[in-house]
CSV table of C-alpha atoms and ligand atoms in Angstrom, one decimal:
chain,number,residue,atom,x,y,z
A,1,UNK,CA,-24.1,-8.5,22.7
A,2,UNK,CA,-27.0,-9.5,20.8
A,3,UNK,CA,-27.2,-13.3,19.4
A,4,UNK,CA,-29.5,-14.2,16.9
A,5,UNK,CA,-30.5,-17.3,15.9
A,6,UNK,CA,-33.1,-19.7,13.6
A,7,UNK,CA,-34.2,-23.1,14.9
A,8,UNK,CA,-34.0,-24.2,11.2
A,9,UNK,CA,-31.0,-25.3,11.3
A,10,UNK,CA,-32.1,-28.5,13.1
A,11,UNK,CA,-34.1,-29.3,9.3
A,12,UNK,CA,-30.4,-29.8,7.8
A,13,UNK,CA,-29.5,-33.3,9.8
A,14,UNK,CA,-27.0,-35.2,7.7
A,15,UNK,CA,-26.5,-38.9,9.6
A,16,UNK,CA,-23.5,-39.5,7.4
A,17,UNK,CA,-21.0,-37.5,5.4
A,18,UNK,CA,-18.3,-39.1,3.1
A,19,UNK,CA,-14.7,-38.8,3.5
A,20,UNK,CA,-11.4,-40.9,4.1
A,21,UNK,CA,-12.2,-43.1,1.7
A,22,UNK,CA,-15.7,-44.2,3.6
A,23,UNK,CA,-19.2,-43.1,5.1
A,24,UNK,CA,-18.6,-41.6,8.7
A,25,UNK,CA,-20.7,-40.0,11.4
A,26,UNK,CA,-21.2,-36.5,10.0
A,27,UNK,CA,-19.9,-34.2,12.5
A,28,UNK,CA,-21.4,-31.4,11.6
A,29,UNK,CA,-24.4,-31.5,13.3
A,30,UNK,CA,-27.6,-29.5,14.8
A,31,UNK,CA,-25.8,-30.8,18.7
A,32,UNK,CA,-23.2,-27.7,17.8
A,33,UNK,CA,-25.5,-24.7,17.5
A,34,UNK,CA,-27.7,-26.0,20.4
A,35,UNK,CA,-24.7,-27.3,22.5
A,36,UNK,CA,-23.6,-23.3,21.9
A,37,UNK,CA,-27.4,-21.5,22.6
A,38,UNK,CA,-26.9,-23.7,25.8
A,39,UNK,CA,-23.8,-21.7,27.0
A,40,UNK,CA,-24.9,-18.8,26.3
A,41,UNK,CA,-28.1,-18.6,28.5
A,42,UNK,CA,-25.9,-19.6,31.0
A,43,UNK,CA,-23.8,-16.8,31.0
A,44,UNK,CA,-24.7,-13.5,30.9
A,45,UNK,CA,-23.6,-12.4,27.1
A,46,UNK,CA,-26.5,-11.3,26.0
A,47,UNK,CA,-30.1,-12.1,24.5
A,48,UNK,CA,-30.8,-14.7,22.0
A,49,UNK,CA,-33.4,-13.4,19.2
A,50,UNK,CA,-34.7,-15.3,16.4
A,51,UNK,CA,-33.6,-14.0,12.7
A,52,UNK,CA,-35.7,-11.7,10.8
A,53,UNK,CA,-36.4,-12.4,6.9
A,54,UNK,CA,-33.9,-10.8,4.1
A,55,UNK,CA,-35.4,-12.4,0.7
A,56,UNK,CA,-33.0,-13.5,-1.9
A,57,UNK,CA,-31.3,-10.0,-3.0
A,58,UNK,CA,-28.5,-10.2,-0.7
A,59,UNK,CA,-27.7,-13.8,-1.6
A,60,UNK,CA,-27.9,-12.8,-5.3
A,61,UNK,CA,-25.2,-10.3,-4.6
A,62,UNK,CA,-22.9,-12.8,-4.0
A,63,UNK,CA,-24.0,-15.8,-5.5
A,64,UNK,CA,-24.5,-17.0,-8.7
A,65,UNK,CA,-28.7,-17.7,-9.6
A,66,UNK,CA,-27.7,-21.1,-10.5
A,67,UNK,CA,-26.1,-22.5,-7.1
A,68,UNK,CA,-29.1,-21.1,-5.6
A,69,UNK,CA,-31.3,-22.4,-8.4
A,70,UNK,CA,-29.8,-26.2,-7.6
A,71,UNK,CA,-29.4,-25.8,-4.1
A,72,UNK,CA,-33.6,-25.2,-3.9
A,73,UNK,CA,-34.5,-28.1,-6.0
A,74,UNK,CA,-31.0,-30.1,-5.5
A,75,UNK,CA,-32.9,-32.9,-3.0
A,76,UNK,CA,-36.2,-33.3,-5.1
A,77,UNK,CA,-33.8,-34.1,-8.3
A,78,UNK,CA,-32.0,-36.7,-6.0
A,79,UNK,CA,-35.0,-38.2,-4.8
A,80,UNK,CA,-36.4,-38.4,-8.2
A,81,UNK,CA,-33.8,-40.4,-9.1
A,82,UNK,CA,-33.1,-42.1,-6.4
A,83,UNK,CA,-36.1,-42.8,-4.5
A,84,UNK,CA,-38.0,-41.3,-1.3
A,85,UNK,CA,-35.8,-43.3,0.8
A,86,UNK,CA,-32.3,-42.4,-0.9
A,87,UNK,CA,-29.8,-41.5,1.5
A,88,UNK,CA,-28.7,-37.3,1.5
A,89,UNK,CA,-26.9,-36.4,-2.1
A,90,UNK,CA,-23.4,-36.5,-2.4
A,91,UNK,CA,-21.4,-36.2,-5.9
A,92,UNK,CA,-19.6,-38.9,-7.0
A,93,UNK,CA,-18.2,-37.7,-10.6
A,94,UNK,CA,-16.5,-34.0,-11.6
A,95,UNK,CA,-15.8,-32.4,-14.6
A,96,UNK,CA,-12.3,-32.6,-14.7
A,97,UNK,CA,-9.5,-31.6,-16.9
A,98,UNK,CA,-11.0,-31.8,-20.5
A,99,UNK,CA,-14.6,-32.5,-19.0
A,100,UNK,CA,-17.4,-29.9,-19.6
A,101,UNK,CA,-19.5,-27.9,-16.7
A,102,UNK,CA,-23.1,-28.7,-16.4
A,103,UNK,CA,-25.0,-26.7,-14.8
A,104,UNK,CA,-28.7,-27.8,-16.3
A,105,UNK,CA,-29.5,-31.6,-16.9
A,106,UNK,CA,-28.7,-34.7,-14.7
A,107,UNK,CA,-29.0,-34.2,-10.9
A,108,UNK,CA,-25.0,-36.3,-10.5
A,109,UNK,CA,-23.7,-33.6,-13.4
A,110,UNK,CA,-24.9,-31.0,-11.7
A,111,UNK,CA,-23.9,-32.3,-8.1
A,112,UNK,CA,-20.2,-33.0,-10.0
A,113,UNK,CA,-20.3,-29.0,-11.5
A,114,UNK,CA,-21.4,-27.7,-8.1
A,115,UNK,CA,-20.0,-29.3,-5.5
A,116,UNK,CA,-16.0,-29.5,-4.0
A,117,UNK,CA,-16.1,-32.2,-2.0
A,118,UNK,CA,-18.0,-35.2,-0.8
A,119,UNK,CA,-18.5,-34.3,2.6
A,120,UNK,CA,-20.9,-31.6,2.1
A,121,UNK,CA,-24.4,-34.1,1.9
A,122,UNK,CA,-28.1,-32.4,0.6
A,123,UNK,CA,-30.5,-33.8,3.1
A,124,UNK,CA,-34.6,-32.7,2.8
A,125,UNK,CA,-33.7,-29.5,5.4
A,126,UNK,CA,-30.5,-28.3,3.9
A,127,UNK,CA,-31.8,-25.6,1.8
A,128,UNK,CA,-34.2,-24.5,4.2
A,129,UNK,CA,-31.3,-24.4,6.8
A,130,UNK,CA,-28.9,-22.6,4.7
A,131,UNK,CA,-31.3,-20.2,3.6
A,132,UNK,CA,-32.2,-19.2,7.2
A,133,UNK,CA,-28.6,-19.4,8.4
A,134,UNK,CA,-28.0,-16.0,5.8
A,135,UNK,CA,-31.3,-14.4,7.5
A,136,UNK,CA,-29.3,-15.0,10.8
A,137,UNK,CA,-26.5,-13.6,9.6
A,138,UNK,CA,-28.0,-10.6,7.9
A,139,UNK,CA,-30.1,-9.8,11.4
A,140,UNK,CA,-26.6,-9.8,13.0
A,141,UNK,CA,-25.2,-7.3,10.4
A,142,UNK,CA,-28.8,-5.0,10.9
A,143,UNK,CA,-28.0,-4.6,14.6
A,144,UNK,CA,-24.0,-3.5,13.7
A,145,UNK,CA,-25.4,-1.4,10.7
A,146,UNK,CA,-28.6,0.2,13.9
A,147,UNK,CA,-25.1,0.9,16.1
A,148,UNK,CA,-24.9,-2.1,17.9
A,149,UNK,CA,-20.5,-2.7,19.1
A,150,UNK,CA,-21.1,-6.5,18.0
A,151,UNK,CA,-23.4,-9.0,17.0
A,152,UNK,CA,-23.3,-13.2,17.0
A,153,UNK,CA,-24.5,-14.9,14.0
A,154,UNK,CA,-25.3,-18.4,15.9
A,155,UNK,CA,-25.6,-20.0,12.8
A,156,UNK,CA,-24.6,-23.3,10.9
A,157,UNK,CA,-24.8,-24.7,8.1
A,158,UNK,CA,-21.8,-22.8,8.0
A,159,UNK,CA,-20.1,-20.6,5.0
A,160,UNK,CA,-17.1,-19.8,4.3
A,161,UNK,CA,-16.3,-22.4,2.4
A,162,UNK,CA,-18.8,-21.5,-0.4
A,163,UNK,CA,-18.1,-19.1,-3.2
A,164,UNK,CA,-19.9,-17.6,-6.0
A,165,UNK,CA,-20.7,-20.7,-7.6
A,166,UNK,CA,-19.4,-23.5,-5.9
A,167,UNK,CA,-20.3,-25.5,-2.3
A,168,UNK,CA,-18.2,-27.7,-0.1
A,169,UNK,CA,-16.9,-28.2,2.9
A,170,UNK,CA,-20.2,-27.7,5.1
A,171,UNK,CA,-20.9,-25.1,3.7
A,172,UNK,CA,-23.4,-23.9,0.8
A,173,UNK,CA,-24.3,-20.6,1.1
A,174,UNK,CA,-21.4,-18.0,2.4
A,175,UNK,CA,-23.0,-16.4,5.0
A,176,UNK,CA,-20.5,-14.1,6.1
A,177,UNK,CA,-19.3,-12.8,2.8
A,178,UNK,CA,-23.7,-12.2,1.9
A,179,UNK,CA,-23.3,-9.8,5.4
A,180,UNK,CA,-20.1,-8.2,4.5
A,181,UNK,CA,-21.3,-7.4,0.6
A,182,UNK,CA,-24.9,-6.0,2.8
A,183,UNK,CA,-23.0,-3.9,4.5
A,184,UNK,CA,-21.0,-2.5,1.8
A,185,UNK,CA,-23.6,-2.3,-0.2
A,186,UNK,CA,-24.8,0.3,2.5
A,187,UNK,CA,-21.2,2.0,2.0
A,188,UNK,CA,-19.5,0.2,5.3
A,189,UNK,CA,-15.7,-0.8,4.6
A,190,UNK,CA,-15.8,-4.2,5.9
A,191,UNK,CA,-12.3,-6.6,6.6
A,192,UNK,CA,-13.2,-10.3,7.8
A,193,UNK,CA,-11.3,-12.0,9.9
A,194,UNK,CA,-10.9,-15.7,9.4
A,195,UNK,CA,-10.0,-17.5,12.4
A,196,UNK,CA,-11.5,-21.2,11.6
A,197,UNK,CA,-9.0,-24.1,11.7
A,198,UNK,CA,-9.5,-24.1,7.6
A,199,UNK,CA,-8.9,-21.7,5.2
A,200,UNK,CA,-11.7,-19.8,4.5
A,201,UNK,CA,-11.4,-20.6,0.6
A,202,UNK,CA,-15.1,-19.4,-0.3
A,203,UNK,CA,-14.5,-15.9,1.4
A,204,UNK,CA,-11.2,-15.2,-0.3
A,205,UNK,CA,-12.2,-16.3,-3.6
A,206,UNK,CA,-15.3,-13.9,-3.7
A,207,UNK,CA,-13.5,-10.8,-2.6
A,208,UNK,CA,-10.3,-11.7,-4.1
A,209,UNK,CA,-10.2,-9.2,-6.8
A,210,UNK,CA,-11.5,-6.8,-4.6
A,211,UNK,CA,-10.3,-3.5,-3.1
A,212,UNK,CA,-13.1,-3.0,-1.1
A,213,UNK,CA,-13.0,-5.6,1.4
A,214,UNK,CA,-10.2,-7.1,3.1
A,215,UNK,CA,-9.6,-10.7,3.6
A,216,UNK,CA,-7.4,-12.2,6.8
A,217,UNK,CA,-7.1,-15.6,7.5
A,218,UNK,CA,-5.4,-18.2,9.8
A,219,UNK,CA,-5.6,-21.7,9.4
A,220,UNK,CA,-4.2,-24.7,8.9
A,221,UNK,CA,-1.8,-24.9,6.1
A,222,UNK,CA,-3.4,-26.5,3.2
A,223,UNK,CA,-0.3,-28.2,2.1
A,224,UNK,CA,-1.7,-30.9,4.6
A,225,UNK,CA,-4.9,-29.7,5.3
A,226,UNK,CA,-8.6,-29.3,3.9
A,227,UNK,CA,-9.6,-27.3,1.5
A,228,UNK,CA,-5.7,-28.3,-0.5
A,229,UNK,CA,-6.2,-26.2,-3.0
A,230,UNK,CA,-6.2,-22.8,-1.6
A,231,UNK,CA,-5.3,-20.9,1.4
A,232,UNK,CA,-1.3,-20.4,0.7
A,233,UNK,CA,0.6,-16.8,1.7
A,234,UNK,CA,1.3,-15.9,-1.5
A,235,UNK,CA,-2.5,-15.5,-2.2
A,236,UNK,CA,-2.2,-11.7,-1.9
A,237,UNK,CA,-4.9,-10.3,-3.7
A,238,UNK,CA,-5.1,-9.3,-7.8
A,239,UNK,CA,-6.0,-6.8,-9.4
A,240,UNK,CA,-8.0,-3.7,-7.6
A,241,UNK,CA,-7.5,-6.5,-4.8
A,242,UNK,CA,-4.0,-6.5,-5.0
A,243,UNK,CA,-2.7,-6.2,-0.8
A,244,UNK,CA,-5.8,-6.8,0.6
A,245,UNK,CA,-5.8,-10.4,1.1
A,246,UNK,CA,-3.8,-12.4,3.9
A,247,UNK,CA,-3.3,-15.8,4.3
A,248,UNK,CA,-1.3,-17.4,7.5
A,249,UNK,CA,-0.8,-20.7,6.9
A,250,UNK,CA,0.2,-22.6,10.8
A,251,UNK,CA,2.0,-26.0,10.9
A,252,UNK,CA,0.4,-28.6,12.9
A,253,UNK,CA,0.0,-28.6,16.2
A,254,UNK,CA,0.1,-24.8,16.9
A,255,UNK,CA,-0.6,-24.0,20.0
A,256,UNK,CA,-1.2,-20.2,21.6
A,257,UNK,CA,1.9,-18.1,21.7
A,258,UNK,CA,2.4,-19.0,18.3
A,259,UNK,CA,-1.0,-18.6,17.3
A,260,UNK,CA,-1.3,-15.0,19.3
A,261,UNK,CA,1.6,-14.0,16.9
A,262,UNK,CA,-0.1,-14.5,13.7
A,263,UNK,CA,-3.2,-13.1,15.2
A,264,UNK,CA,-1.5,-10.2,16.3
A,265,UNK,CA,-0.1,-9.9,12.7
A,266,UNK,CA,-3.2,-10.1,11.5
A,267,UNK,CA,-5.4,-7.9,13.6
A,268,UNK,CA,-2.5,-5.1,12.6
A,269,UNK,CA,-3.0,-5.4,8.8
A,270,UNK,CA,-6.3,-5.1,9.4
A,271,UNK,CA,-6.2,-1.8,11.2
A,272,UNK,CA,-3.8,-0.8,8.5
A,273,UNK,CA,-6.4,-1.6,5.5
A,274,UNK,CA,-8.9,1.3,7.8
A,275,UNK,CA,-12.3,-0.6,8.0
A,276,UNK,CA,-15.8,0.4,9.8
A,277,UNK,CA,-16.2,-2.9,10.3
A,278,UNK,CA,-14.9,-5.8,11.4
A,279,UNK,CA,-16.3,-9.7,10.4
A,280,UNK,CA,-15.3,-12.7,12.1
A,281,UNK,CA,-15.6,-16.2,10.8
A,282,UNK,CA,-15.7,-18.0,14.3
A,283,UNK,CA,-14.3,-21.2,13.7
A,284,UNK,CA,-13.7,-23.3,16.9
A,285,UNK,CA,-12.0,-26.4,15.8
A,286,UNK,CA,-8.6,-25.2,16.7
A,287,UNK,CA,-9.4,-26.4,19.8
A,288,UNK,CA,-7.0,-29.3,21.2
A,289,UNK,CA,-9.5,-31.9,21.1
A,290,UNK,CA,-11.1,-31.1,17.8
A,291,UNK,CA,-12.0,-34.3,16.4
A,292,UNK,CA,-11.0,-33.8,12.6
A,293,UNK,CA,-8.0,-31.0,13.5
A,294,UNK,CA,-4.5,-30.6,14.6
A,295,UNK,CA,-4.1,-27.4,16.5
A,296,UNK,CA,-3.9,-27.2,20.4
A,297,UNK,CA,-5.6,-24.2,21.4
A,298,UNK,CA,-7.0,-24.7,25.2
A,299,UNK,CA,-10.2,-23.6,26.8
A,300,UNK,CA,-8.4,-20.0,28.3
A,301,UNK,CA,-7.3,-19.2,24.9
A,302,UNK,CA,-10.7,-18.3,24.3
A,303,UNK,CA,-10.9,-15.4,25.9
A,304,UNK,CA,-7.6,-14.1,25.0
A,305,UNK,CA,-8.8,-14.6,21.3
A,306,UNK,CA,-11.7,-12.3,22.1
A,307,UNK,CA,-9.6,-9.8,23.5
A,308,UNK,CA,-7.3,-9.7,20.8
A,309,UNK,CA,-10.2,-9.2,18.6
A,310,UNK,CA,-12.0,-6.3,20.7
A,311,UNK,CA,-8.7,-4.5,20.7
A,312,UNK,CA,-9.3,-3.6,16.7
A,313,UNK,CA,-11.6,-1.2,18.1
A,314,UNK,CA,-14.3,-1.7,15.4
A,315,UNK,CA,-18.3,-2.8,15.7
A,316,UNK,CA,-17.6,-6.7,15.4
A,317,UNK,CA,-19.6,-9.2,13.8
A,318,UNK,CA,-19.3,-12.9,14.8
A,319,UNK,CA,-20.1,-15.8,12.3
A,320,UNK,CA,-20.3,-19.3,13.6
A,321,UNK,CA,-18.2,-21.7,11.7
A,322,UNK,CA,-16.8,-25.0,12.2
A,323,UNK,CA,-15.8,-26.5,15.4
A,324,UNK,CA,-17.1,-30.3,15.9
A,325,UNK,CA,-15.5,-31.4,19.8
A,326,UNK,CA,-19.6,-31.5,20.9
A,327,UNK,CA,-18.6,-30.8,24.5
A,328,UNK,CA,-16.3,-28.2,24.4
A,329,UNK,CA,-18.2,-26.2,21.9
A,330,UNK,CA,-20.3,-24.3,24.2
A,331,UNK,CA,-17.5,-23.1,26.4
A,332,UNK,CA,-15.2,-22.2,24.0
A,333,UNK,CA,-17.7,-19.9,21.9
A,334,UNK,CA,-18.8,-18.1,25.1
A,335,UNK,CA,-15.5,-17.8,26.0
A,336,UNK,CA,-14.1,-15.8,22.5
A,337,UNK,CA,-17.5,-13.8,22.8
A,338,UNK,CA,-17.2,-13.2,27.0
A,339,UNK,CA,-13.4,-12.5,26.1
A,340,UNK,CA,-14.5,-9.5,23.8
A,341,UNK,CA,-16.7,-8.2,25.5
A,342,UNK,CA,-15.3,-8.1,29.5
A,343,UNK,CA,-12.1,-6.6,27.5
B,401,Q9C,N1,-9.8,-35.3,7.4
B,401,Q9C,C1,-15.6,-26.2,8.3
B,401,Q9C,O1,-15.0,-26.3,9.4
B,401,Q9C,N2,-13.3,-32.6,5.5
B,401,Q9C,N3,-15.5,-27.1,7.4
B,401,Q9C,C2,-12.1,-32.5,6.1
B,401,Q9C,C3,-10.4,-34.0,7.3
B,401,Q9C,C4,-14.1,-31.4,5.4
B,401,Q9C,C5,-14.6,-28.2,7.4
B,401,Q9C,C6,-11.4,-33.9,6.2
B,401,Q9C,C7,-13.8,-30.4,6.5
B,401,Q9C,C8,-14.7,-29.2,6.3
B,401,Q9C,C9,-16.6,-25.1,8.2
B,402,ZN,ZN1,-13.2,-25.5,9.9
């Protein structure tokens, strides 16, 4: 299969991000997407090709003109204030309960109204990263929509964390959900598959109400884990959207046969709901030694995870996610991708 990629990515290089109460060692970091290019010239999976250009339409279709309006001019506010040699943006006050939204005005407002969390930093590259990770992901969806069986999206910042109007987690632009809305723009009947240790909380919430595209996830279950506020199974959909969402929440520490079942389960709803096309936010921190997760997927796995995947039978289109164990990264993507494809 094809895998494209934007060198980009190495712009948005966040030293630190903050979280558990201090400033750590980001961990999401250029060293994952190269770590995984690595891997794959090794083995023999396919060409790498750089990403073509999309402009802003797709994005619009999915986002809302003023994240994408802060996002571009996000770090120049922040610097502004701050100084040239201010450290990357990161919120530190939110409209609460009783608080208003501001989406024009003061760069910490606007952070606070458009950000989730506080390990999600703006460095000087993220936008330009962000914005060429959805041209990766759109060239990915051009070679499924030209006929192509499958396609990787070798791409990070990653997305699915991101909705409409919202960014967090990573993540600040959805590039998955931007390819799925593409291709249904072009009348393809996507489902996504969600199979990052985190609930894909941006993904659900922009197709929620819709019957048009259906929404599967597994992940850790958020009444321990990141994002906490979303991701629990009796998020099933509303209105037109009613059925066609599915979350599958995993205790700690799940480990294969348990997660083969729930992808299993998965897989078959998926089949049920009759796409064209399948989209797969690859996530890869369920692996054992994930540093900031608690599954205890192994190395083989991999491949059985790819199989699972090929045997839905559609044109497959794989979007890099999370995954932050730097050494196994490499391995454990090739292996999901060599997995699909040797199947
Ligand atoms: N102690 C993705 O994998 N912080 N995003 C979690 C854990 C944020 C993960 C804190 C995790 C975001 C794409
Ligand atoms: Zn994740």
């Amino acid at each position: 299969m094809k895998t494209f990629y934007s060198d980009a990515h190495l712009a948005h290089d966040p030293p630190e991000e903050f979280e558990a109460g201090r400033l750590t060692p980001a961990v999401e970091v250029p060293a994952r997407v190269e770590r995984v290019r690595a891997a794959l010239l090794q083995r023999d999976i396919g060409p790498i090709l750089d990403a073509g250009e999309f402009g802003d339409e797709p994005i619009l279709r999915v986002h809302d003109s003023d994240l994408v309006c802060f996002l571009g001019e996000a770090h120049d506010h922040w610097r502004e204030k701050y100084g040239v040699d201010a450290p990357a943006a990161i919120p530190s006050a939110w409209p609460s309960r009783g608080h208003k939204q501001r989406r024009i005005g003061h760069i910490e407002s606007r952070l606070g109204t458009f950000a989730f969390d506080t390990a999600t930093p703006i460095v000087r590259g993220t936008w330009a990263a962000a914005r060429a990770g959805v041209n990766v992901a759109l060239s990915a969806a051009q070679a499924i929509r030209g006929g192509d069986r499958s396609a990787f999206a070798l791409t990070r910042p990653p997305g699915h964390h991101a909705s409409a109007d919202v960014f967090g987690g990573y993540c600040y632009l959805n590039n998955i959900a931007i390819a799925a809305q593409w291709l249904a723009d072009q009348g393809m009947r996507p489902a996504i598959l969600d199979v990052d240790y985190h609930h894909g909380n941006g993904t659900q919430d922009l197709f929620y109400g819709s019957a048009d595209v259906f929404f599967a996830s597994l992940h850790a279950d958020p009444e321990f884990a990141f994002p906490h506020f979303l991701g629990f199974a009796d998020e099933t959909g509303s209105g037109m959207g009613e059925g066609k969402n599915l979350n599958i929440p995993l205790p700690e520490g799940t480990d294969w046969p348990r997660y083969e079942e729930a992808l299993n389960h998965a897989i078959g709803q998926i089949k049920a709901f009759g796409p064209d096309v399948l989209l797969v936010s690859l996530g890869l921190d369920t692996f054992v030694d994930d540093p900031i997760s608690r599954f205890a997927l192994k190395h083989h796995d991999y491949f059985r995870m790819g199989a699972i995947i090929e045997d839905a039978k559609l044109p497959t289109l794989f979007t890099f996610e999370g995954g932050y164990n730097i050494d196994a990264i490499g391995t454990i993507t090739a292996n999901v991708l060599q997995g699909f494809q040797d199947t």
